[in-house]
XYZ file of C-alpha atoms in Angstrom:
190
model
C 0.000 0.000 0.000
C 2.867 2.390 0.672
C 3.914 2.162 -2.995
C 0.601 3.739 -4.007
C 1.149 6.528 -1.498
C 4.666 7.109 -2.793
C 3.485 7.109 -6.408
C 0.816 9.655 -5.521
C 3.398 11.900 -3.826
C 5.817 11.616 -6.737
C 3.068 12.137 -9.334
C 1.760 15.226 -7.562
C 5.287 16.648 -7.318
C 5.857 16.107 -11.025
C 2.523 17.619 -11.956
C 3.048 20.667 -9.741
C 6.555 21.220 -11.101
C 5.275 21.133 -14.697
C 2.187 23.295 -14.041
C 3.759 25.847 -11.681
C 7.222 26.034 -13.064
C 7.630 24.974 -16.625
C 11.048 26.595 -16.416
C 12.179 23.693 -14.250
C 11.575 21.286 -17.105
C 12.946 23.672 -19.723
C 15.998 24.789 -17.737
C 18.783 26.638 -19.533
C 21.804 24.744 -20.819
C 23.946 25.952 -17.879
C 21.737 24.006 -15.457
C 21.987 20.928 -17.659
C 25.705 20.812 -16.919
C 25.024 20.493 -13.171
C 26.348 17.245 -11.727
C 23.845 14.430 -11.429
C 22.481 13.669 -7.997
C 22.569 10.120 -6.717
C 21.418 8.244 -3.656
C 22.351 4.760 -2.421
C 21.031 2.469 0.311
C 23.645 0.161 1.858
C 22.701 -2.548 4.393
C 24.633 -2.532 7.680
C 27.063 -5.351 8.479
C 24.506 -7.318 10.535
C 21.589 -6.358 8.290
C 19.902 -4.552 11.203
C 19.886 -1.105 9.604
C 20.602 0.672 6.328
C 22.811 3.661 5.577
C 21.448 6.097 3.024
C 23.990 8.371 1.350
C 23.609 10.928 -1.375
C 25.643 13.421 -3.374
C 24.975 16.222 -5.830
C 21.990 17.682 -3.947
C 21.154 21.266 -3.021
C 19.508 21.931 0.351
C 16.741 21.746 1.490
C 15.757 18.146 0.762
C 13.422 15.559 2.228
C 13.681 11.768 2.486
C 10.543 9.743 1.740
C 10.127 6.071 2.640
C 6.656 5.625 1.181
C 4.907 6.310 4.486
C 6.648 9.322 5.978
C 8.792 12.250 4.876
C 11.607 13.724 6.975
C 14.021 16.624 6.425
C 17.547 15.769 5.284
C 20.657 17.577 6.488
C 22.442 18.228 3.197
C 25.981 19.515 3.682
C 27.516 22.446 1.795
C 29.231 19.962 -0.521
C 25.827 18.507 -1.517
C 26.185 15.230 0.402
C 24.174 13.595 3.169
C 24.347 10.414 5.246
C 21.482 8.914 7.275
C 20.967 5.598 9.075
C 17.473 4.091 9.241
C 16.114 0.877 10.703
C 13.518 0.438 7.949
C 15.452 -2.014 5.773
C 12.985 -3.267 3.156
C 11.780 0.111 1.988
C 12.256 2.095 -1.215
C 13.712 5.503 -0.352
C 13.311 8.661 -2.447
C 14.983 12.063 -2.031
C 12.510 14.864 -2.742
C 13.091 18.543 -3.461
C 11.607 20.965 -0.929
C 11.356 23.791 -3.477
C 10.093 23.602 -7.038
C 13.053 25.529 -8.457
C 15.611 22.889 -7.392
C 17.237 20.470 -9.802
C 16.383 16.787 -9.395
C 12.831 17.067 -8.043
C 12.998 13.450 -6.910
C 15.754 10.830 -6.963
C 15.075 7.173 -6.225
C 17.764 5.612 -4.023
C 19.423 2.473 -5.345
C 20.099 -0.498 -3.089
C 23.703 -1.705 -3.162
C 25.475 -4.607 -1.478
C 27.566 -4.252 1.635
C 31.335 -4.494 1.723
C 31.132 -6.324 5.056
C 31.527 -10.069 5.334
C 28.366 -12.048 4.678
C 26.463 -13.090 7.758
C 26.577 -16.778 8.665
C 23.565 -18.938 7.902
C 23.435 -20.342 11.445
C 24.279 -17.882 14.250
C 25.477 -20.746 16.471
C 28.311 -21.460 14.028
C 29.986 -18.067 14.304
C 33.021 -19.576 16.007
C 34.856 -22.647 14.745
C 34.009 -25.864 16.535
C 36.673 -27.460 18.662
C 37.333 -31.060 17.603
C 35.503 -33.389 19.990
C 33.592 -30.556 21.687
C 30.014 -31.025 22.858
C 28.751 -28.802 20.060
C 30.568 -30.810 17.419
C 29.267 -34.094 18.865
C 25.732 -32.641 18.985
C 26.048 -31.637 15.331
C 27.221 -35.165 14.517
C 24.152 -36.614 16.259
C 21.799 -34.246 14.445
C 23.335 -34.924 11.029
C 23.354 -38.678 11.674
C 19.707 -38.705 12.741
C 18.707 -36.932 9.539
C 20.807 -39.252 7.390
C 19.404 -42.367 9.125
C 15.802 -41.273 8.655
C 16.437 -40.364 5.007
C 18.087 -43.728 4.313
C 15.224 -45.608 5.973
C 12.635 -43.770 3.897
C 14.406 -44.910 0.739
C 14.907 -48.526 1.782
C 15.220 -50.533 4.983
C 17.657 -52.827 3.187
C 20.585 -50.380 3.068
C 21.918 -48.813 6.274
C 23.245 -45.223 6.159
C 26.965 -44.763 5.497
C 28.844 -41.585 6.398
C 30.404 -39.665 3.521
C 33.604 -38.369 5.139
C 35.189 -37.038 1.971
C 35.809 -33.308 2.053
C 34.567 -32.924 5.646
C 36.950 -32.294 8.502
C 35.418 -33.565 11.730
C 36.834 -35.377 14.732
C 36.405 -39.079 15.457
C 33.921 -38.124 18.207
C 31.722 -36.395 15.613
C 31.705 -39.421 13.312
C 31.055 -41.805 16.205
C 28.040 -39.698 17.298
C 26.922 -39.516 13.651
C 27.030 -43.323 13.262
C 25.177 -44.004 16.514
C 22.421 -41.483 15.732
C 22.117 -42.627 12.105
C 21.718 -46.296 13.106
C 19.252 -45.465 15.897
C 17.148 -43.280 13.568
C 17.313 -45.859 10.765
C 16.185 -48.690 13.080
C 13.380 -46.590 14.602
C 11.893 -45.735 11.200
C 12.280 -49.246 9.798
C 10.841 -50.974 12.913
C 7.744 -48.745 12.833
C 6.787 -49.825 9.312
């Protein structure tokens, strides 16, 4: 629903700039040489916020997120930087006056230079060989493998594929025990 609101705001700004100030659209050639304004949205390193930066703007400006509009602090060099917690939003920089260049500029989302976040937050630190966490992971992986093997056929027991995986003997022992237990449980209940 906020996209409709944003489209209405942008459409009304365009219409008012054309009706009230045709000179904005038909600016002299000197204004055409003005540097282009741009705006980018960069996710934070933990993907908990976004940083919105812009350059090539003249003050005053406003930032619209589709639901609300707030004033931007544009520096004398035409740049701004803002952090917002609304991550999945399309941001637009709007002109506050009709005689400004770049009546509206849609911000482009870019990737972050930070390291990608891990898929499982528990695995942020490397596992110690033979640790309780590694053994627990071996049990969990073995239980899944045993159940999957039993669903295919109760004739063939699960076998660990150790190639390319660096785990301790404790991990593989826990994997084998859990895989056999899970396999037998599924096959005996048929």
